[in-house]
PDB file of C-alpha atoms in Angstrom:
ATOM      1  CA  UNK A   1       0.000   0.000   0.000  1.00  0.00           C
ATOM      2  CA  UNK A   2       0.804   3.684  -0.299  1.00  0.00           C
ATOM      3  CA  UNK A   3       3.473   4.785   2.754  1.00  0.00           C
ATOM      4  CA  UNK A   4       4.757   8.502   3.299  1.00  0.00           C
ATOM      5  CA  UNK A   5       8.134   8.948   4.989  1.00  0.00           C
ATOM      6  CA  UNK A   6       9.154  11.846   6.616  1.00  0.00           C
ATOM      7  CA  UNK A   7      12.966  12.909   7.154  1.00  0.00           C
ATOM      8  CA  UNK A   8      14.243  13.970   9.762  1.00  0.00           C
ATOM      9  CA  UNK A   9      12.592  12.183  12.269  1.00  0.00           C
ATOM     10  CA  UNK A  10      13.590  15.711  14.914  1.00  0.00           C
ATOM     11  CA  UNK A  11      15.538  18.664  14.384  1.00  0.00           C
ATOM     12  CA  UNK A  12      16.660  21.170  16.782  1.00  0.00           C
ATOM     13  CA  UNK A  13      17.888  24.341  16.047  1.00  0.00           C
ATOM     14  CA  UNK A  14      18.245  27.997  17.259  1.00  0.00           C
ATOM     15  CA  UNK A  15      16.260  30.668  16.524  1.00  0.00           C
ATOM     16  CA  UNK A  16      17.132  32.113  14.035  1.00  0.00           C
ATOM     17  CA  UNK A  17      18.270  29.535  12.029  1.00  0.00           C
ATOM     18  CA  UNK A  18      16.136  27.660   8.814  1.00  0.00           C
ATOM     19  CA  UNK A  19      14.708  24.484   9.080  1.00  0.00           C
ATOM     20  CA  UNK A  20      13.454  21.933   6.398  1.00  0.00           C
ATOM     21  CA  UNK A  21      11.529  19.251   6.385  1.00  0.00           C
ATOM     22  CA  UNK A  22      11.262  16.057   3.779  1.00  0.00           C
ATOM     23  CA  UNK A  23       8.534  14.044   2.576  1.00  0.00           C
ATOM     24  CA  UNK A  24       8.752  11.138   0.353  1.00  0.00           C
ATOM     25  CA  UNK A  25       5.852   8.853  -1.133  1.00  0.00           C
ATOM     26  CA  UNK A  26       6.041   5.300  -2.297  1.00  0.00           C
ATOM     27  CA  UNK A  27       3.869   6.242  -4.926  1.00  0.00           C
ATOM     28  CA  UNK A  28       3.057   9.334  -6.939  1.00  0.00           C
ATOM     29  CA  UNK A  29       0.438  11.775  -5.524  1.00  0.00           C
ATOM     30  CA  UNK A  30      -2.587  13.590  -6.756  1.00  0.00           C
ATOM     31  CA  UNK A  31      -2.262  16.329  -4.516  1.00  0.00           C
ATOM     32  CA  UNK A  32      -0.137  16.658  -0.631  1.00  0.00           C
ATOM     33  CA  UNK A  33      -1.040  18.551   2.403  1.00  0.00           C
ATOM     34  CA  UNK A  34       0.653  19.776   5.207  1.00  0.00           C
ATOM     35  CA  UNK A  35      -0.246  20.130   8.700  1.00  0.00           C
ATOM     36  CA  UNK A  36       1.445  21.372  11.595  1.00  0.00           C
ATOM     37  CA  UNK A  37       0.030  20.227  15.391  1.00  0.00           C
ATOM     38  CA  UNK A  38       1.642  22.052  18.339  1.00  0.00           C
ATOM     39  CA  UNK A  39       2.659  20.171  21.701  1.00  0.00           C
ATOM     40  CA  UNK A  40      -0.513  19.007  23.829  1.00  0.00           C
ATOM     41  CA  UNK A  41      -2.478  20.300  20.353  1.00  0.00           C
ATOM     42  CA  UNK A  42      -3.932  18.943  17.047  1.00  0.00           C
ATOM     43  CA  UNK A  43      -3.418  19.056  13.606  1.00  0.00           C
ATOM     44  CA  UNK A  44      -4.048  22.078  11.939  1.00  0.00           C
ATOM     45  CA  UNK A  45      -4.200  22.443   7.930  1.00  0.00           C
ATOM     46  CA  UNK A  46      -1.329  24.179   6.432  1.00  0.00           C
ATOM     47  CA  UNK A  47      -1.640  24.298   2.991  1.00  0.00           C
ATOM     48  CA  UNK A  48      -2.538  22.291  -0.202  1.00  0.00           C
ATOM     49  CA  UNK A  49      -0.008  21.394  -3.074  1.00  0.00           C
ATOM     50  CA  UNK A  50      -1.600  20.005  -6.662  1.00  0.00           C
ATOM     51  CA  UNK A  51       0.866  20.916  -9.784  1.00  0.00           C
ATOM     52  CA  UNK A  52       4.176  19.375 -10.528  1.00  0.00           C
ATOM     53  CA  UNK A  53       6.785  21.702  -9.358  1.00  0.00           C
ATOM     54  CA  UNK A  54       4.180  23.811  -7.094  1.00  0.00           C
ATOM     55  CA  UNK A  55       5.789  26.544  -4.521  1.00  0.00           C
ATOM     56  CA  UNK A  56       3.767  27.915  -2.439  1.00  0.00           C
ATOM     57  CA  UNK A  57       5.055  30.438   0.294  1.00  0.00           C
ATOM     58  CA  UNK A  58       3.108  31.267   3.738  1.00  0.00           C
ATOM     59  CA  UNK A  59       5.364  34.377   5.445  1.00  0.00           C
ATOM     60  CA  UNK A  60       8.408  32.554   6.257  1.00  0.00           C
ATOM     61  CA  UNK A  61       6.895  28.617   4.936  1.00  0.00           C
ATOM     62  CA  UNK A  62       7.669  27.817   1.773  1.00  0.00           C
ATOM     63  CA  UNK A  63       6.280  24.424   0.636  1.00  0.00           C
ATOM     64  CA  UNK A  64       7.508  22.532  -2.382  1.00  0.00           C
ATOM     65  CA  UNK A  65       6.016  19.489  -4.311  1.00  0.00           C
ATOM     66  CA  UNK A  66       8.393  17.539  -6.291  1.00  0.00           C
ATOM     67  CA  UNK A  67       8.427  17.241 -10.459  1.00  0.00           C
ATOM     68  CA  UNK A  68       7.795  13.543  -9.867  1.00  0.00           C
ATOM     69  CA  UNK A  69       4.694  14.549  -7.238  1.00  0.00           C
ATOM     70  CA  UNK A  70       6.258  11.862  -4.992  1.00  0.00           C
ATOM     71  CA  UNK A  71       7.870  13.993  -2.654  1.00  0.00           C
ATOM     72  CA  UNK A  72       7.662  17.610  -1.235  1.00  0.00           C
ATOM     73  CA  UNK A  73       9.348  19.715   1.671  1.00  0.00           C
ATOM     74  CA  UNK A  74       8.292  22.763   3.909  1.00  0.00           C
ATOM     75  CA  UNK A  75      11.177  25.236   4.424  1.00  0.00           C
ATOM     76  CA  UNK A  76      10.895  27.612   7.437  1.00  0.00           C
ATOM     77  CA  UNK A  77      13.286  30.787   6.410  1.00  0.00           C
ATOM     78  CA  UNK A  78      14.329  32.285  10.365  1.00  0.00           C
ATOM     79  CA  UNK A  79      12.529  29.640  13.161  1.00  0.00           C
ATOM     80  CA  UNK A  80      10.829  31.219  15.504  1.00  0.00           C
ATOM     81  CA  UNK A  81       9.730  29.826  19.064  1.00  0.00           C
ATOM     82  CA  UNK A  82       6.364  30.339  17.687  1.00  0.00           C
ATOM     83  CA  UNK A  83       7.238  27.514  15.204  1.00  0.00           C
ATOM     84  CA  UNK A  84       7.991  24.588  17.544  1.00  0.00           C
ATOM     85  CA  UNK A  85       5.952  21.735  16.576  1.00  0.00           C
ATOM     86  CA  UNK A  86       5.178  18.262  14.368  1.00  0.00           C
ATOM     87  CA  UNK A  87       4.387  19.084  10.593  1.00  0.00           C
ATOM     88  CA  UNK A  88       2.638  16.384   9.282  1.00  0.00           C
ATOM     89  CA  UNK A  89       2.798  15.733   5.519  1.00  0.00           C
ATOM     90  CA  UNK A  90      -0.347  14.147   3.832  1.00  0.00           C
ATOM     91  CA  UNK A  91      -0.381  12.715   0.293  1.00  0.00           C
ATOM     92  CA  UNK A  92      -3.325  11.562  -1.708  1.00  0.00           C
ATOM     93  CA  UNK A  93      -2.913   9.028  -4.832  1.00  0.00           C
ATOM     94  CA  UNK A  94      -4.884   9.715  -8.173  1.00  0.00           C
ATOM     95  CA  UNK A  95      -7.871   7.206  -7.155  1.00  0.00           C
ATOM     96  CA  UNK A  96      -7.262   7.470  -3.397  1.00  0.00           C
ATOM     97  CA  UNK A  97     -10.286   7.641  -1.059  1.00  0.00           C
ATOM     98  CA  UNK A  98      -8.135   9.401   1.754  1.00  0.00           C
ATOM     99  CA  UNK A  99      -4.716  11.189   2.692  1.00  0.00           C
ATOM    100  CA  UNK A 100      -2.275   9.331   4.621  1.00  0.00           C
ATOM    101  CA  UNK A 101       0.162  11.171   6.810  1.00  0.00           C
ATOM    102  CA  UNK A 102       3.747  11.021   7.222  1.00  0.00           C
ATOM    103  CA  UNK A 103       5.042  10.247  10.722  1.00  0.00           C
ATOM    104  CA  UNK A 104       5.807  13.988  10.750  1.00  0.00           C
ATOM    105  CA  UNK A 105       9.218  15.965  11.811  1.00  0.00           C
ATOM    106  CA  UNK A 106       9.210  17.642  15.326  1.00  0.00           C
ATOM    107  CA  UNK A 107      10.717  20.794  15.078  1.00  0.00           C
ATOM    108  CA  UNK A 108      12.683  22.321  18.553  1.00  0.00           C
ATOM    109  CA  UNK A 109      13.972  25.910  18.615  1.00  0.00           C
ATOM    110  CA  UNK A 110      16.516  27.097  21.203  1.00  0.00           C
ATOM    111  CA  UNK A 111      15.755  30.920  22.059  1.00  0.00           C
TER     112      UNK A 111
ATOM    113  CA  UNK B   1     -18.555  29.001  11.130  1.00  0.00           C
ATOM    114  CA  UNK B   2     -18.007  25.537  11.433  1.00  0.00           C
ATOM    115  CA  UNK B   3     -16.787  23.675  14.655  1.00  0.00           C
ATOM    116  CA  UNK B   4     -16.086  20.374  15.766  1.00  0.00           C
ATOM    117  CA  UNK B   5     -16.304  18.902  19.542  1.00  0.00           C
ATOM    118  CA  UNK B   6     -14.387  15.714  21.160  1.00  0.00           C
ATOM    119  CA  UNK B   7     -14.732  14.826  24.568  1.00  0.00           C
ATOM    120  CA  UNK B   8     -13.858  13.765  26.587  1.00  0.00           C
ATOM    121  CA  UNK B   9     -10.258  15.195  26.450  1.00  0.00           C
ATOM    122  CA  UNK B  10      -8.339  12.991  28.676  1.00  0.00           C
ATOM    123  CA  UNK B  11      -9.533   9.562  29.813  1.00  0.00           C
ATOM    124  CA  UNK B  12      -7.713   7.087  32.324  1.00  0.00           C
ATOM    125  CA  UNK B  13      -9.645   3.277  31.678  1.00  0.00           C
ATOM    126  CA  UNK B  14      -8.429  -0.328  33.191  1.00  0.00           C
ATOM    127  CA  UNK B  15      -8.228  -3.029  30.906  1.00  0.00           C
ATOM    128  CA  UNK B  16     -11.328  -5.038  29.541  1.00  0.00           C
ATOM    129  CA  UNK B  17     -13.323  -1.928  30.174  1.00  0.00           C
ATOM    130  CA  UNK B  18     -16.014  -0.707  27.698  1.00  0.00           C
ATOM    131  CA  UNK B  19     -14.963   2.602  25.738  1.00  0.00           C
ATOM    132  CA  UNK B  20     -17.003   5.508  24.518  1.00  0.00           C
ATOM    133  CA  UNK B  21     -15.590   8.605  22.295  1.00  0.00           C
ATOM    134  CA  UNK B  22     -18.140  11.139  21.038  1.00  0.00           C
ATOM    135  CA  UNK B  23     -17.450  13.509  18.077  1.00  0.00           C
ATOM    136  CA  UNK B  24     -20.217  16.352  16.963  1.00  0.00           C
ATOM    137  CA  UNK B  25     -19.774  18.593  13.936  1.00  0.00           C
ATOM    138  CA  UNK B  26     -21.628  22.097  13.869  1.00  0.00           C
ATOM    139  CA  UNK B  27     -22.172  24.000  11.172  1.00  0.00           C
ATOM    140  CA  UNK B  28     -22.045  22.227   8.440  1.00  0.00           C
ATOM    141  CA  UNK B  29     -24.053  19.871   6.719  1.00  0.00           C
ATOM    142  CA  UNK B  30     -23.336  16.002   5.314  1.00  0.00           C
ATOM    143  CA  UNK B  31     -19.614  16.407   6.372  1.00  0.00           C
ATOM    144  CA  UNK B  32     -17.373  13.334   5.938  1.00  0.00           C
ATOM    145  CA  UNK B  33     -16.232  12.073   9.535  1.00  0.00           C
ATOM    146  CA  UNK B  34     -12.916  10.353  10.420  1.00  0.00           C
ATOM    147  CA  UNK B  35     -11.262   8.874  13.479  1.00  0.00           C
ATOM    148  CA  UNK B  36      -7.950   9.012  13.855  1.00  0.00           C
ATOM    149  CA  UNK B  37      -5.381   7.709  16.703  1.00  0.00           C
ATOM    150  CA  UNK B  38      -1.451   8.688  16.718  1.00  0.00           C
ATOM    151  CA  UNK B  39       0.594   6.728  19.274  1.00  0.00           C
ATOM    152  CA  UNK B  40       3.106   8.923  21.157  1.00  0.00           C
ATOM    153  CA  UNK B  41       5.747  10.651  18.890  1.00  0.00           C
ATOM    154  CA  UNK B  42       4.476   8.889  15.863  1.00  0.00           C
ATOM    155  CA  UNK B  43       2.098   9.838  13.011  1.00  0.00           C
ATOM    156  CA  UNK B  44      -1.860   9.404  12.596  1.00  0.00           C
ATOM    157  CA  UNK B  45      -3.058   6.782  11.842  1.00  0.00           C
ATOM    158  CA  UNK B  46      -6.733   6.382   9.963  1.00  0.00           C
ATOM    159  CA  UNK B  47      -8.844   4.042  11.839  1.00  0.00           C
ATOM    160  CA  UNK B  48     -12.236   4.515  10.480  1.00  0.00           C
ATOM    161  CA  UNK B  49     -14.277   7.157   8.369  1.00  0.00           C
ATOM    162  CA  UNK B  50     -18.149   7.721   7.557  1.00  0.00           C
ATOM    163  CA  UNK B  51     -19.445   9.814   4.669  1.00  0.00           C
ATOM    164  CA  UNK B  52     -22.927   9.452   5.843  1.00  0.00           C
ATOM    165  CA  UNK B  53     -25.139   7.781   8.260  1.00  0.00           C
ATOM    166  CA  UNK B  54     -24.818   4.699   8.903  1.00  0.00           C
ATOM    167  CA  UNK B  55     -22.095   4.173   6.402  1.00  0.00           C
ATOM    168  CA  UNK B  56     -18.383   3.392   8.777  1.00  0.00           C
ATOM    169  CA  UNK B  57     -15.291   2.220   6.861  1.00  0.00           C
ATOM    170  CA  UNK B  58     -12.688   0.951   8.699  1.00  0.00           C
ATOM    171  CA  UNK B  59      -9.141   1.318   7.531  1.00  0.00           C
ATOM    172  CA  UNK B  60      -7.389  -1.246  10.264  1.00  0.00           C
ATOM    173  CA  UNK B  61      -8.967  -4.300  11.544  1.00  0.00           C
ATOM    174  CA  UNK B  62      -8.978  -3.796  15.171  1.00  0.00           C
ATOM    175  CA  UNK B  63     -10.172  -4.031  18.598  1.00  0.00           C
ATOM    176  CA  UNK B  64     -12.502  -1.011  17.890  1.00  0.00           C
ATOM    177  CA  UNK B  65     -15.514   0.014  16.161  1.00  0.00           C
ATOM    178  CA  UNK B  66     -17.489   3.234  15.289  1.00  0.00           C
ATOM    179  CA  UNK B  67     -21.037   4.122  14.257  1.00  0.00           C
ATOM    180  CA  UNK B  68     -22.215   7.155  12.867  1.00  0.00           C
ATOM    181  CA  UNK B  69     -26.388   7.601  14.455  1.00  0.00           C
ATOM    182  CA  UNK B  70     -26.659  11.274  13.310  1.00  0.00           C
ATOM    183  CA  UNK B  71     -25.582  13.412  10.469  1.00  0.00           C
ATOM    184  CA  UNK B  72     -22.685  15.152  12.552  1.00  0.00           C
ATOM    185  CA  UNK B  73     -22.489  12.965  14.878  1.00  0.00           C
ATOM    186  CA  UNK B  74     -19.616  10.113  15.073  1.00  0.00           C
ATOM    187  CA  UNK B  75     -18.641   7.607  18.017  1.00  0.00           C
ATOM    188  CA  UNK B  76     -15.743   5.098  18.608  1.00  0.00           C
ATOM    189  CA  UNK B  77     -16.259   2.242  21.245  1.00  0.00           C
ATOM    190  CA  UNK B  78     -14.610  -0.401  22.445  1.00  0.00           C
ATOM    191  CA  UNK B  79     -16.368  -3.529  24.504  1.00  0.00           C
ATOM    192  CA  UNK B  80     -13.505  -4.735  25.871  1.00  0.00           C
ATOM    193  CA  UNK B  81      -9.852  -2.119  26.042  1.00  0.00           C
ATOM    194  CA  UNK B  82      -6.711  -3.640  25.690  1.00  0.00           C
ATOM    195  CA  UNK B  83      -3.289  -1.828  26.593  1.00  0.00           C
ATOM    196  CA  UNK B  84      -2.464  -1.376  23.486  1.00  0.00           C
ATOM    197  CA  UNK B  85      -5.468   0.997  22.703  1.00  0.00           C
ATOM    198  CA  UNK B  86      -3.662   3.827  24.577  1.00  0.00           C
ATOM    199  CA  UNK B  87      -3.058   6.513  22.116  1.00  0.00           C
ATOM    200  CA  UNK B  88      -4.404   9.920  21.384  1.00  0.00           C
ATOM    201  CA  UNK B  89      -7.675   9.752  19.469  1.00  0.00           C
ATOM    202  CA  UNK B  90      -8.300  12.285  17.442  1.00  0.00           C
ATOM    203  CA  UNK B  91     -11.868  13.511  15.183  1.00  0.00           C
ATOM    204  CA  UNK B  92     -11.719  15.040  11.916  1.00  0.00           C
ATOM    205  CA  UNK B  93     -13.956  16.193   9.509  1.00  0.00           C
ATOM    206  CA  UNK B  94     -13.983  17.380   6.117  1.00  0.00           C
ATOM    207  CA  UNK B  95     -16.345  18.492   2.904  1.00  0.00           C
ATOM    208  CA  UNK B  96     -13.701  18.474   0.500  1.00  0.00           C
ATOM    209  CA  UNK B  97     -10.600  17.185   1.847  1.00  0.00           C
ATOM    210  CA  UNK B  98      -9.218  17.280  -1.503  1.00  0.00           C
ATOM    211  CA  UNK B  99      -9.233  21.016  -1.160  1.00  0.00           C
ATOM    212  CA  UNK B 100     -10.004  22.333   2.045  1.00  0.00           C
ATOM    213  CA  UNK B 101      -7.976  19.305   4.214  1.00  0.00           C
ATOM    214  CA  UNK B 102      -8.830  18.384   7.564  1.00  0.00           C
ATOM    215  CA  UNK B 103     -10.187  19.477  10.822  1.00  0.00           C
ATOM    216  CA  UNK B 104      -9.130  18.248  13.467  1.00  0.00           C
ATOM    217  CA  UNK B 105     -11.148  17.790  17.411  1.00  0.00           C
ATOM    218  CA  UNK B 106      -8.554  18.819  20.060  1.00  0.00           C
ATOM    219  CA  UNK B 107      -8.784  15.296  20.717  1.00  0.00           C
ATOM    220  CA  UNK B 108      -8.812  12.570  23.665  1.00  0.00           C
ATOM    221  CA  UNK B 109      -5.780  11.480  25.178  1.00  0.00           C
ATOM    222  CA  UNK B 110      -6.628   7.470  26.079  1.00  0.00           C
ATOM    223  CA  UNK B 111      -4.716   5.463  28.964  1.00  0.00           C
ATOM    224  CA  UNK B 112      -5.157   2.123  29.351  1.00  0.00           C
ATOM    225  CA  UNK B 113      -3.900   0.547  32.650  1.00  0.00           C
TER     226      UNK B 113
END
């Protein structure tokens, strides 16, 4: 069945300092989301990707999906404290009923 | 605007007991319903979604079930808990989820002991 990885597992870094995030699917995607759930919290919808080669940019996000649609990553330019959390990719095949979600990347920043 | 309640939000249960999670949509109308549970530090996992009454798909064969007796209205159970059903259970619902995504419930945090 279809599988979504997610590299790196955790990442640490100071504020200040960029941050990116890998997804990678087993199979090619119709379309990938990306959600972000804060400690103690849940899930919250980031954004959508659908064209080969999409960037989309949200302030300091900037989400990618791949010319292949089987992978995309989230770049955060200058973490903030405000960014600690788990983003969560989702990816949806062609004829898929539903997403399925990466084991997502927690994100630490040092102040 | 449209919300979404879980509850309870944390739940302490021994093993073999019975298990009762309620989810209720406002707002919106026919929504598709979805129950979710990520283990600690790992990812979500799909257990089961509805796209109308009466109508439950399960995604993982399990000790669980859910049933859908309203429109916005969706319920996981368990008649028996095992340890292994400790996990954070978490409600979502979309319209278009190929557009709009998810929403999320804030969720039940489940201990078995």
């Amino acid at each position: 069945g279809q599988q979504v990885m997610q590299i790196p597992q955790y990442q640490h870094v100071q504020e200040g300092e960029d941050f990116t995030t890998y997804c990678n699917s087993s199979t090619t995607l119709s379309n990938i989301q990306w959600y972000k759930q804060r400690p103690g919290g849940h899930p919250v919808f980031l954004i959508q990707l659908v064209k080969s080669g999409e960037v989309k940019k949200q302030k300091r996000l900037t989400f990618q999906f791949g010319e292949a649609k089987k992978n995309s990553s989230l770049h955060i330019t200058a973490t903030q404290t405000t960014d600690v959390g788990t983003y969560f990719c989702a990816g949806r095949e062609n004829y898929g009923q539903n997403f399925v979600f990466g084991p997502g990347t927690r994100l630490s920043v040092l102040p | 605007s449209q919300t979404i309640h879980q509850w309870p939000a944390t739940l302490v249960q021994p093993v073999g007991s019975p298990l009762s999670l309620e989810c209720t949509v406002e707002g919106t109308s026919n929504p598709n319903l979805y129950w979710y549970r990520q283990a600690a530090g790992r990812g979500l996992q799909l257990l089961f979604y509805s796209v109308g009454i009466g109508q439950i798909s399960s995604e993982v064969p399990q000790n669980l079930s859910a049933s859908r007796p309203q429109d916005r209205q969706f319920i996981l159970s368990s008649k028996k808990l095992l340890l292994s059903d400790s996990g954070f259970y978490l409600c979502a619902w979309s319209v278009a989820a190929r557009v709009y995504g998810y929403t999320f419930g804030s969720g039940t945090r489940l201990t078995v002991v």
